Structure formats: structure tokens, C-alpha cells
Coordinates of C-alpha atoms in Angstrom, one line a residue:
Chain A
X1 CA 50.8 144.1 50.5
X2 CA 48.7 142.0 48.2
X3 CA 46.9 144.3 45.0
X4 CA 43.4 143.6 46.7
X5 CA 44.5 145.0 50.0
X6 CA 45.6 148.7 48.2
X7 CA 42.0 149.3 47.2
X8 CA 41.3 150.6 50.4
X9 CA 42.9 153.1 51.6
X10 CA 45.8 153.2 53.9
X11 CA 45.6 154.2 57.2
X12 CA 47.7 156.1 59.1
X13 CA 47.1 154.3 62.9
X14 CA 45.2 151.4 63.7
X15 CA 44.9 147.8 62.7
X16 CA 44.1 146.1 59.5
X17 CA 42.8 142.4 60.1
X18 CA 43.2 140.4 56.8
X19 CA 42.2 137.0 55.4
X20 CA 38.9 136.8 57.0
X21 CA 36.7 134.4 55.7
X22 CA 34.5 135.8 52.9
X23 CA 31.1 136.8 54.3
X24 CA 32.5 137.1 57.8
X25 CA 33.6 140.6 58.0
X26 CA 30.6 141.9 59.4
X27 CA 30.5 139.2 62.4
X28 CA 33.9 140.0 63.0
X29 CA 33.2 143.7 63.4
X30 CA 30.3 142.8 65.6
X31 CA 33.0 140.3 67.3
X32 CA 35.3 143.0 68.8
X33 CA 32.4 145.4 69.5
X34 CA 32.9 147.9 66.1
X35 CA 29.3 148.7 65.6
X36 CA 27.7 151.7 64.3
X37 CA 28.1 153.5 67.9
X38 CA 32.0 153.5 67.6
X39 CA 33.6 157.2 66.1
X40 CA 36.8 154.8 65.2
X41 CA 36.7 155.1 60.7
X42 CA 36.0 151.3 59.6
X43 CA 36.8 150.3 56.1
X44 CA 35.6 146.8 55.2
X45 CA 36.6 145.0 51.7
X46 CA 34.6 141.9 51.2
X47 CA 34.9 139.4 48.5
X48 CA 37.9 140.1 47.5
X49 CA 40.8 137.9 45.6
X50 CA 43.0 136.5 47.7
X51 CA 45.6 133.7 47.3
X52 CA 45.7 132.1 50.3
X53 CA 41.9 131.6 50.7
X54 CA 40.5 132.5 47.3
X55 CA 38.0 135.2 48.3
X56 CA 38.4 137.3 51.5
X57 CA 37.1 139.8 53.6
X58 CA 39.5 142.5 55.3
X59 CA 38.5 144.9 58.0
X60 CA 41.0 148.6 58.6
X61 CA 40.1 150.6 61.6
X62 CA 41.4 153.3 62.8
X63 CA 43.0 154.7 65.7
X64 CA 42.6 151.4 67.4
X65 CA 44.6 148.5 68.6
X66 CA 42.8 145.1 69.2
X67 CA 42.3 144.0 72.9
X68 CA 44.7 140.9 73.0
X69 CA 42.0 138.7 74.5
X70 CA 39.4 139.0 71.4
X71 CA 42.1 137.0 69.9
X72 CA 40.9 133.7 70.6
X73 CA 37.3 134.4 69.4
X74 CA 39.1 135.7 66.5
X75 CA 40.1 132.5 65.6
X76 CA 37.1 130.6 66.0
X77 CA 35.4 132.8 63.2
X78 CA 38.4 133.6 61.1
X79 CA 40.9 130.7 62.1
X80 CA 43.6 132.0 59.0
X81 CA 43.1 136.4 59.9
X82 CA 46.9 138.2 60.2
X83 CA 46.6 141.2 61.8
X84 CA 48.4 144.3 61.4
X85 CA 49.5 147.2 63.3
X86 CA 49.6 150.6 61.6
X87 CA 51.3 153.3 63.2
X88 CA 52.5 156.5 61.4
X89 CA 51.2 154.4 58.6
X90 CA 54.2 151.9 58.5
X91 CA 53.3 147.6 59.8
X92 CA 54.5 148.2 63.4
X93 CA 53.5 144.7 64.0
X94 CA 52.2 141.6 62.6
X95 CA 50.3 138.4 64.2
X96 CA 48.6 135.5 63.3
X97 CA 45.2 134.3 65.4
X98 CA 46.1 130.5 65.9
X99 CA 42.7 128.2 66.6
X100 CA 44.3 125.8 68.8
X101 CA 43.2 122.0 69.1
X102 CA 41.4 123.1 72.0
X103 CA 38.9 126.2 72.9
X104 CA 39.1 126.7 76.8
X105 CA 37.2 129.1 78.4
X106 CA 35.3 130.8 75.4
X107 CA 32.4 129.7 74.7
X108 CA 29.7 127.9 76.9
X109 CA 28.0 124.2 76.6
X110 CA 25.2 124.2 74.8
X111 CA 24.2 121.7 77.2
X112 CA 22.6 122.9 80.2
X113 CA 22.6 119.6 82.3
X114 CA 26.6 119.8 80.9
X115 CA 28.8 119.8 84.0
X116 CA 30.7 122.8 82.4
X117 CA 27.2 124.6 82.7
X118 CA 27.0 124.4 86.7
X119 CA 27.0 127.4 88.7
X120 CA 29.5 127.8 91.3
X121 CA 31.4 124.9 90.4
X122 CA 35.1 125.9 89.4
X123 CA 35.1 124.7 85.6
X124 CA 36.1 126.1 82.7
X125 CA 34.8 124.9 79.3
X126 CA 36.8 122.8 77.0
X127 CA 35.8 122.2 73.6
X128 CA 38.1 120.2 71.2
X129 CA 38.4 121.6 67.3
X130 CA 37.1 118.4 65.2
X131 CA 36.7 120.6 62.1
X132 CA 38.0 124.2 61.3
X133 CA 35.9 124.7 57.9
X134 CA 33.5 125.2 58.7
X135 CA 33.9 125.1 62.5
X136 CA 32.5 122.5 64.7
X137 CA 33.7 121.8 68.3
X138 CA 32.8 119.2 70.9
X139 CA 32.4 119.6 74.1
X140 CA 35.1 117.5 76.4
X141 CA 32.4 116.6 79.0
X142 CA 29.5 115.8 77.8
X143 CA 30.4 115.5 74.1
X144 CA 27.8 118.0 72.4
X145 CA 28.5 119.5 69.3
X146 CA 28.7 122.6 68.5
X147 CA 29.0 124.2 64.9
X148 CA 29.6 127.3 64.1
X149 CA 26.7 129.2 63.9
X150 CA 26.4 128.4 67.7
X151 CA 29.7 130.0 68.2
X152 CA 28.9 133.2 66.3
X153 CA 25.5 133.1 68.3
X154 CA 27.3 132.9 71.4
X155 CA 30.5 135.5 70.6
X156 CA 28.4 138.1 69.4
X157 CA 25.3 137.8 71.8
X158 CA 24.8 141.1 73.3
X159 CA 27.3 142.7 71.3
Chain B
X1 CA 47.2 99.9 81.2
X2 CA 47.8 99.1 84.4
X3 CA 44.9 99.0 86.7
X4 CA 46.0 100.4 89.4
X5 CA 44.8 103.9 90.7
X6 CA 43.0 103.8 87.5
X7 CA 40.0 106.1 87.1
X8 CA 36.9 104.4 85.5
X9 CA 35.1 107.5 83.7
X10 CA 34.2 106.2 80.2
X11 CA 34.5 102.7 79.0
X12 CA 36.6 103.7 76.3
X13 CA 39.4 104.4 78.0
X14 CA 39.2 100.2 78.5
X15 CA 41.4 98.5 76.0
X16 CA 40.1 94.4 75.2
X17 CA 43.5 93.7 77.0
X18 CA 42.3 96.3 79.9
X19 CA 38.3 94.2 80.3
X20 CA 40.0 90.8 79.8
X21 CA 42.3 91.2 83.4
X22 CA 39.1 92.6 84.8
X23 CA 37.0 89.6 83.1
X24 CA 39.9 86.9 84.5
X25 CA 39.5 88.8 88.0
X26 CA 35.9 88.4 88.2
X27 CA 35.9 84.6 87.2
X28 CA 38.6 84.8 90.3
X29 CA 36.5 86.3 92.8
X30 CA 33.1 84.3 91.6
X31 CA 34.9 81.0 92.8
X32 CA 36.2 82.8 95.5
X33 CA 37.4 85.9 96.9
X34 CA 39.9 86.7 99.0
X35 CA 37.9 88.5 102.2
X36 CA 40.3 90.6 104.0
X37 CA 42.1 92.2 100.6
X38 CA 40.6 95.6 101.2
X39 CA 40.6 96.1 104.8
X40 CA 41.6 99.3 106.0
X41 CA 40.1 100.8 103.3
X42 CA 37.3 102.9 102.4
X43 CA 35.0 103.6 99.8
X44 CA 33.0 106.9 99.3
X45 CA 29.9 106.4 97.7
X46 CA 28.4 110.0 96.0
X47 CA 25.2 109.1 94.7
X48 CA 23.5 112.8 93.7
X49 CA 20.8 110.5 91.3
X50 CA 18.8 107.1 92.7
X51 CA 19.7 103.8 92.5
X52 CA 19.2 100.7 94.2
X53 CA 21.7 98.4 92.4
X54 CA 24.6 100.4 91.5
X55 CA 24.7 102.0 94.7
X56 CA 24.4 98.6 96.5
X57 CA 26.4 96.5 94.5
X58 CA 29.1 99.0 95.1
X59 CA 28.4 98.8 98.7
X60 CA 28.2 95.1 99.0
X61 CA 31.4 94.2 96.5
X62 CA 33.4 97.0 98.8
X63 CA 32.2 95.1 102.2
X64 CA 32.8 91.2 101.2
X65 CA 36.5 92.5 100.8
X66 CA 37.0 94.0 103.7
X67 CA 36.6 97.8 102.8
X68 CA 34.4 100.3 105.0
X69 CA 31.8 102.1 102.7
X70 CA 30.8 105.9 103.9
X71 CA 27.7 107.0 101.7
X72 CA 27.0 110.5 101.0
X73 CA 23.3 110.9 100.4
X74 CA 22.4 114.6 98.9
X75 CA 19.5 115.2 100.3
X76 CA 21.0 115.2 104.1
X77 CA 24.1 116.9 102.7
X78 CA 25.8 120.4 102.7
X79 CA 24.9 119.8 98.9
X80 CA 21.5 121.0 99.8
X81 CA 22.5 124.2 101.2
X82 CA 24.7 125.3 98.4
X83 CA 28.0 123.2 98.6
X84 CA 29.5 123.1 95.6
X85 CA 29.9 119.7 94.1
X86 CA 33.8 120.8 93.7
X87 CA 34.0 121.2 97.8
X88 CA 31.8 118.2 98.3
X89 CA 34.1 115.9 96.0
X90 CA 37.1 117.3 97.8
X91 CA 35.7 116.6 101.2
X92 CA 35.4 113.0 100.1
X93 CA 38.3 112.6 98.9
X94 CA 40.1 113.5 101.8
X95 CA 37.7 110.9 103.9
X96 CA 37.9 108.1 101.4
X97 CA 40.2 106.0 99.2
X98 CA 38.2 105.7 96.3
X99 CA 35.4 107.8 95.1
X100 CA 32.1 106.4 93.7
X101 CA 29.9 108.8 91.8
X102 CA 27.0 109.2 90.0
X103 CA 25.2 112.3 89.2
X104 CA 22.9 113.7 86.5
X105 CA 25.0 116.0 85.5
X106 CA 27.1 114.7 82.0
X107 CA 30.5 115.4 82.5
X108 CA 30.6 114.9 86.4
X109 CA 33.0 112.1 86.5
X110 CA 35.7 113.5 84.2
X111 CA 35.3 116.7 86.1
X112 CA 35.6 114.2 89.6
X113 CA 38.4 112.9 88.2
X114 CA 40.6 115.9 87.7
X115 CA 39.7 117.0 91.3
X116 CA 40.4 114.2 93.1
X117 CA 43.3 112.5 94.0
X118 CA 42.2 109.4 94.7
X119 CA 40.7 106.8 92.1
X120 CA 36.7 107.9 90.9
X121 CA 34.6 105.6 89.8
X122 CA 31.6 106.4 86.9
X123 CA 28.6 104.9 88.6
X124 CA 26.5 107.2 86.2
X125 CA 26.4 110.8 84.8
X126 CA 23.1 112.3 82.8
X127 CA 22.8 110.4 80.2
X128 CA 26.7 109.9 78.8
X129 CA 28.2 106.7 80.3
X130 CA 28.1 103.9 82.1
X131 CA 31.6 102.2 82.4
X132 CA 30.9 99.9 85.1
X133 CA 27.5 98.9 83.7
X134 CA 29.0 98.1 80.2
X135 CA 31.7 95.9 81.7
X136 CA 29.1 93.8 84.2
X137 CA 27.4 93.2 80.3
X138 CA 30.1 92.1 78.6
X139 CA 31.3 90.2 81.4
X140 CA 27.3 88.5 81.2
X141 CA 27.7 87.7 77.2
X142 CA 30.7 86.2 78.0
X143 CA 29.4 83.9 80.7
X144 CA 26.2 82.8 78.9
X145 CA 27.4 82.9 75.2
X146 CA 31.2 81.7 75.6
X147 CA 32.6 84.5 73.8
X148 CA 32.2 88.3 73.1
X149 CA 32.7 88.0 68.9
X150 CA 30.8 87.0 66.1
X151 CA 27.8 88.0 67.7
X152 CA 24.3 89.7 66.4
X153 CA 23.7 92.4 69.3
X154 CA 20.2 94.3 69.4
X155 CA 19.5 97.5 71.3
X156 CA 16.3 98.2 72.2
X157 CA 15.2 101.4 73.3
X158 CA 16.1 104.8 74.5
X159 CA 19.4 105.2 72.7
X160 CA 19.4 109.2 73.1
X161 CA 19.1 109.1 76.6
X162 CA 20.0 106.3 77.3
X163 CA 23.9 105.9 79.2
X164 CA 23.3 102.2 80.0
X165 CA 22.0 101.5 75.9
X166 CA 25.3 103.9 75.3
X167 CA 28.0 102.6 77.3
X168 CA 26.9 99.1 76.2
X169 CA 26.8 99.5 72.4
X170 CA 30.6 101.1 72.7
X171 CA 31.4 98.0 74.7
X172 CA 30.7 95.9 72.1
X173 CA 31.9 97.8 69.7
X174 CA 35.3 96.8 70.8
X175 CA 34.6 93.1 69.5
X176 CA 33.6 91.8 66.1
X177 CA 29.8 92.1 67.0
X178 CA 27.0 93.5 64.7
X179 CA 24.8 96.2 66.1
X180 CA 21.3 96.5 65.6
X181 CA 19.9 99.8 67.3
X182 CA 16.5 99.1 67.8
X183 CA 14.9 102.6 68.6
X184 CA 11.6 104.8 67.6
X185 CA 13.0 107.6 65.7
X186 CA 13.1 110.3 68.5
X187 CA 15.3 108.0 70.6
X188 CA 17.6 107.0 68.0
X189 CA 21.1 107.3 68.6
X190 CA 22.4 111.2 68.8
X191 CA 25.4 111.9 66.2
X192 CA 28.2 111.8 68.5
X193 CA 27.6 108.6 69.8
X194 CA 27.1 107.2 65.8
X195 CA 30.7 108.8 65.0
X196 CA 32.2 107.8 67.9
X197 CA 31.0 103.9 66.6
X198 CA 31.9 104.7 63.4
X199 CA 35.7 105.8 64.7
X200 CA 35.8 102.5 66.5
X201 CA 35.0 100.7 63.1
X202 CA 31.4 99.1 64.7
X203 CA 29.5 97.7 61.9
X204 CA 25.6 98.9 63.1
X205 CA 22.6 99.4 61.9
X206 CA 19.6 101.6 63.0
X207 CA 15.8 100.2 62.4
X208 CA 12.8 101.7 64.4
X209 CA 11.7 97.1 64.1
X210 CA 12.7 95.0 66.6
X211 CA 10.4 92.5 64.8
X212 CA 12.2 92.8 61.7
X213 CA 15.4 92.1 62.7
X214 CA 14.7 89.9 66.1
X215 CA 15.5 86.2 64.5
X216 CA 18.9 87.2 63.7
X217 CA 19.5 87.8 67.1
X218 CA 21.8 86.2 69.5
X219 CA 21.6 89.0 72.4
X220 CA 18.6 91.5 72.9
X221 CA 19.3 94.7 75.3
X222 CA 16.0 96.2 76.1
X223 CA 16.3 99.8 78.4
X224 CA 13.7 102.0 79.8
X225 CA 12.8 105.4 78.1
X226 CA 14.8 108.0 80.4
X227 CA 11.7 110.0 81.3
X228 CA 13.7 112.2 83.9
X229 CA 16.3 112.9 81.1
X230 CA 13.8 114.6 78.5
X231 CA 14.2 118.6 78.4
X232 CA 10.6 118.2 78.0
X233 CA 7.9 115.9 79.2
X234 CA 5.5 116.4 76.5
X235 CA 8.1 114.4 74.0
X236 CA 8.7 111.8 76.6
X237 CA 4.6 111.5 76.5
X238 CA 5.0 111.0 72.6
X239 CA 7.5 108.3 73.0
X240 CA 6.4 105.7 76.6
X241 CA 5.1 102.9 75.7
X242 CA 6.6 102.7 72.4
X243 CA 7.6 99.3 72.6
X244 CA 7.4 96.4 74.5
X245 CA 9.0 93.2 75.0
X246 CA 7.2 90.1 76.0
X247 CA 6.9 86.7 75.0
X248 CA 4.8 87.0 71.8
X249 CA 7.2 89.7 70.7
X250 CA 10.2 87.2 71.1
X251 CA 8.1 84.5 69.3
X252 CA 10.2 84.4 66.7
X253 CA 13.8 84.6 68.3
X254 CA 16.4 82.2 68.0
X255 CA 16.4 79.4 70.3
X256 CA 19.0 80.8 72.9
X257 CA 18.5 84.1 72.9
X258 CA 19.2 85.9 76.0
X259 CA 17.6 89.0 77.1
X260 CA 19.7 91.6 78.9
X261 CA 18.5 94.7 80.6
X262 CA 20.2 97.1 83.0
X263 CA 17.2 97.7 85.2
X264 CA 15.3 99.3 86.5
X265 CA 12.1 98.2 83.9
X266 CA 9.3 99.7 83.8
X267 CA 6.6 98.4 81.3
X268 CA 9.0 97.8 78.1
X269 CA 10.1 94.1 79.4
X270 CA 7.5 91.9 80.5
X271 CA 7.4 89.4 83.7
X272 CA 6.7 86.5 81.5
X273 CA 10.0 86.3 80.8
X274 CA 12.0 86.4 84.0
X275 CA 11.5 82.5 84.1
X276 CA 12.5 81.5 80.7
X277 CA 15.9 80.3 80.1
X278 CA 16.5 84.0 78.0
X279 CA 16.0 86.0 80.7
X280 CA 19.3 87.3 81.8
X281 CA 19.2 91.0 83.7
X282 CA 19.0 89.1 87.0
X283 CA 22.2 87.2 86.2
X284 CA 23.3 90.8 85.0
X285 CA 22.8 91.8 88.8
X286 CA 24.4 89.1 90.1
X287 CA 27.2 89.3 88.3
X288 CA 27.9 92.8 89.1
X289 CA 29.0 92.3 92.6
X290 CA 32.1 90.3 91.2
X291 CA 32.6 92.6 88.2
X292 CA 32.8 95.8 91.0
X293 CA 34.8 93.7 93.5
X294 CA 37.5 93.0 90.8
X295 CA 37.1 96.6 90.2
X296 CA 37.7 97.9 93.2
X297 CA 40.6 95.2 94.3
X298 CA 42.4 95.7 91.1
X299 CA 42.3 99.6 91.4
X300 CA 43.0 100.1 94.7
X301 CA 45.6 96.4 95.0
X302 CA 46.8 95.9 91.8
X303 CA 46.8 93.0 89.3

């Protein structure tokens, strides 16, 4: 465990989600639905030293294991985050996200005359990843752009 | 790439290699074609936007070869009460042997194509491509100029908007041609189309003057402001009428000129000059029966 990581304290169950992008804790939290109304104990660490990216953000919550299919927006907003399991405070298990070269299924078109935007038609979006910092996507039908306050716009609408 | 079974969705999935067989083809079939080559076949024609020339063209290149043409019209289709375009395209696929479609929806003939099973062809979606309109253009330059290189190529127009303008400027991109994109500043080019010519290695430029740069022009592509593609009419109303080409615009052109168009016009090219020896949409329209019956043989025959 890296020095910056020990300044918050360990947690006995739960997940600690590491090497988010520095600034993006909070959109993270808002991400997998961790807002105020939650009793789960949060700690966030934000600008702190990391070696891999510099300056980080890290997130430990307890008593809760993420829901596998968050993973993938995960990785749109922090492509590099590892993510650990804590139980009976020992790593039970580590991941990585992985932001493929293509985002299926996530997010939708900005476009709304964008074939991937037609109701009842059986389509599911497909963006590929031209740039990963920071994010921008296009859209494999009609070509739009997207950067990536879009995507944060879109994965934490309503959240 | 072989042509056969070939989709036609984008015109960069067309290699020079790719247009040349389709270009050799055409001069084929313009001498003389052989009749019978497609009988037995058919051709489904989708057509979910109007058109007079695409949709004819299609039907008339598919007939002079022997193929039967069914044309689904949306209005008098299950479309109209709630078919998805998914069901519809897999009805027609079962009834045809090559699809035809154009839609305004961007993205329809990608999404056509990984439905059906039998060959689509792009005759048109929203405002992304054009395939088969870029390759009846380059086939025109090639006819009236001799050659598709070393050429000085202005746009005029809607170039947001615009999937003729679009397809086109990629088209030429694929030679050794400079670009001029002649466009008021809300119609300029959107950034992925100015990548993607960038990735291809185009050299353009973008000026809001045709005047400016119209003597250094060997080819002038005038299109139509996409009023049915604006999200909203009150910017379309800022834009008509923007420009217009006519012969005191052209005064100072080079000698042979040609001016292309895709048609339909509306006001931005003039009458006066559809009997000058620049005019050259209506040899665009002629020429696009051959380029689609080439199309059609050497997708559904073979080279």
C-alpha cells in the first residue's frame, strides 16, 4: 500500500477504489450512487501523490461491494482506478477497470436523428475511444463526438 | 476488395483500386450493357426520405439489366403504424436480393447492413454519406476533365449538413486534389468530417469567398442548404440565400470550368447556366444510371 493510501484509515469491509483521476472522486461517488442518502462510511482522499498518475483521488467505503456492471462507467471516468476488496480488513481481491477500444451499450448518442437514438429499433450504442485523457468518444453511426463532460452528464444524470 | 456482395455504406470503405473497377465498368456499360445480366433478380428499393433521382436511377439502372425492382414507399407501409425499421429491413431482405436504402436517420445503412444478409446499398442517411452520389462525381471529373489528380476542387455550400458536399469532398480526398470548402461560417464543415480529411492526408482549405478563390478553380460543387436537416428553422432562416451561383458570379472562372451539383437546386445555382459548356449536374444524372448499373452488376455478378 502506497504512503498516501495509509492516511486514511483502514477499513475493516468494503472496497477501496484507487488511482482515480484527481478532481474526480466526487463524480465517481455520484457515479455508483454514494450520495449523502447512503448510511455506508465514505472516506475520500483527493489530491494526493501518487506515482503512477502524479496526483490522485481515492474513495474507501464501507460495508459495500461494487455492483460489477458500474465497472464499465468506471472506466470511462477513471480509465487507470484498481479496486480493492476489504474483508476482515485484509485485500480479498483486486481488479483493474479496463476502458476498452470500444463503449457498447453505456452511454447514448448525443445525436437524436442518430440511428442508435431510435426507439424500438434493436440497437445498442457503440462509441469508439479516440482519446482516453481526457475522454472523447465517437459515435460508430453517425460519427458525433462526445467528450467527456457529456459522459459525466449522461452517467450521473439522475443520480 | 472484391466487389461482390459488397455493402456500399460509406465511400471510404472504397479503395482508388476499389472506384477504378467500378469506373472501368461504367465506361463498359455506357458503350453498352449487357441486358439480361440481372434477370431473375430483385432489387428492394427503401426510400424513408424523397428523391426523384436516386430512387429512379436505382430503378432504371436495375431494369435495363434485367432485374425486377419492388419499392417500398413509407407512407403506405407497416412503417406507418409502428414497424420497426429492424422488422421492415428484415422483411425486405427476405423479398429481395439487394437492399436500397435511404433514410434520414445517420447511421441507417451501417445499422442495414449488419441486419441484412443480402448486399445494402447507401442511397442516403441524414446528413452522413452519400457513397453512390460521390462515386457518380468522380466518375463525372473523370469523364469531363481526363483525370481525377492535380485538380483545384471547390465546395460550395452546406458542408454541415450537407452528405452529398460530404461524401464528395472524401471522394476526392482519395486523389491528389486541393479542397476549397466554400461555406458561410454556420455551414462550415463539422470537426469530424475535418479530421477525418486530415487522417486521409487532404490538403483543404476553408473560406466563407467563393469569389476569392473561384479563378483557381478547375471544378465548382455547389449544394443546396439542407433546410429539413436544421434542428432549428430559425438558423436555416439566418443562412438561405447565402450564396448564389450564376453567371456574373462565375465571371471570372477559368475557361473550362465545370459546375457540378447533386440536385435538387433550389435558388443557389442559377438557369443561366444549364446551357453553357460548365454546366455539368445534368451529365452528373446521366451518368448515374451507368455508375449504379455497374454497381449493382458488379455486386450482385462479380467483376
Amino acid at each position: 500500500m502506497e504512503e498516501a493510501e495509509m492516511k486514511v484509515a483502514k477499513i475493516r469491509n468494503g472496497t477501496v477504489i484507487d488511482h482515480i483521476p484527481s478532481g474526480k472522486a466526487l463524480v465517481v461517488l455520484r457515479l455508483l450512487g454514494l450520495t449523502g442518502k447512503v448510511e455506508n462510511t465514505l472516506t475520500i482522499a483527493m489530491n494526493v501523490k501518487s506515482k503512477k498518475l502524479g496526483i490522485k483521488d481515492i474513495i474507501k467505503v464501507e460495508n459495500l461491494e461494487l455492483d460489477p456492471s458500474l465497472l464499465g462507467s468506471l472506466a470511462l471516468i477513471a480509465p487507470m482506478a484498481t479496486i480493492n476488496v476489504i474483508r476482515d480488513y485484509r485485500v480479498y481481491g483486486k481488479s483493474k477497470v479496463i476502458l476498452k477500444d470500444y463503449v457498447e451499450g453505456i452511454l447514448k448518442c448525443p445525436n437524436p436523428t442518430c440511428i442508435s437514438r431510435q426507439q424500438n429499433e434493436p440497437i445498442v450504442s457503440k462509441f469508439k475511444v479516440i482519446q482516453k485523457t481526457p475522454l472523447k468518444l465517437q459515435c460508430t453511426y453517425c460519427y458525433r463526438y462526445v467528450n467527456e463532460n457529456e459522459v459525466i452528464e449522461q452517467l450521473v444524470e439522475g443520480k | 476488395m472484391a466487389w461482390k456482395n459488397r455493402d456500399v455504406v460509406s465511400i471510404d470503405d472504397f479503395s482508388k483500386e476499389d472506384l477504378e473497377a467500378l469506373f472501368k465498368k461504367t465506361d463498359e456499360y455506357e458503350h453498352s450493357y449487357p441486358s439480361g445480366i440481372l434477370k431473375g433478380k430483385i432489387i428492394g428499393n427503401i426510400f424513408l426520405e424523397y428523391s426523384t433521382r436516386t430512387r429512379v436511377s436505382f430503378e432504371v439502372a436495375a431494369k435495363r439489366l434485367g432485374a425486377e425492382v419492388i419499392n417500398l414507399v413509407a407512407e403506405y407501409s407497416s412503417i406507418k403504424k409502428g414497424e420497426s425499421l429492424y422488422d421492415t429491413l428484415k422483411m425486405m431482405d427476405i423479398y429481395s436480393d439487394l437492399l436500397v436504402i435511404r433514410s434520414p436517420i445517420e447511421g441507417t445503412a451501417r445499422f442495414a447492413s449488419d441486419v441484412c444478409k443480402h448486399p445494402v446499398i447507401n442511397a442516403g442517411d441524414g446528413y452522413l454519406n452519400h457513397p453512390t452520389q460521390a462515386m457518380i462525381d468522380l466518375y463525372t471529373i473523370r469523364k469531363l476533365k481526363g483525370r481525377l489528380d492535380d485538380l483545384r476542387i471547390g465546395v460550395c455550400g452546406d458542408l454541415r449538413y450537407g452528405r452529398a458536399a460530404v461524401s464528395f469532398m472524401f471522394g476526392v480526398a482519395k486523389y491528389s486534389n486541393k479542397i476549397y470548402a466554400i461555406s458561410p461560417a454556420q455551414l462550415s464543415m463539422r470537426e469530424d468530417v475535418k479530421n477525418k480529411l486530415t487522417e486521409i492526408g487532404a490538403y483543404f482549405v476553408e473560406t466563407n469567398s467563393l469569389e476569392e478563390v473561384l479563378p483557381e478553380l478547375d471544378v465548382l460543387y455547389v449544394t443546396r442548404i439542407q433546410k429539413e436537416r436544421f434542428p432549428d428553422i430559425a438558423e436555416y432562416e439566418k443562412v438561405k440565400g447565402s450564396y448564389k451561383v450564376d453567371l456574373k458570379t462565375l465571371q471570372n472562372s477559368k475557361r473550362d470550368l465545370i459546375v457540378m451539383h447533386p440536385l435538387p437546386r433550389v435558388d443557389e445555382l442559377s438557369y443561366e447556366i444549364d446551357n453553357t459548356p460548365m454546366q455539368a449536374y445534368f451529365k452528373q444524372a446521366e451518368l448515374g444510371v451507368y455508375i449504379r448499373m455497374a454497381l449493382l452488376s458488379l455486386i450482385l455478378v462479380g467483376e
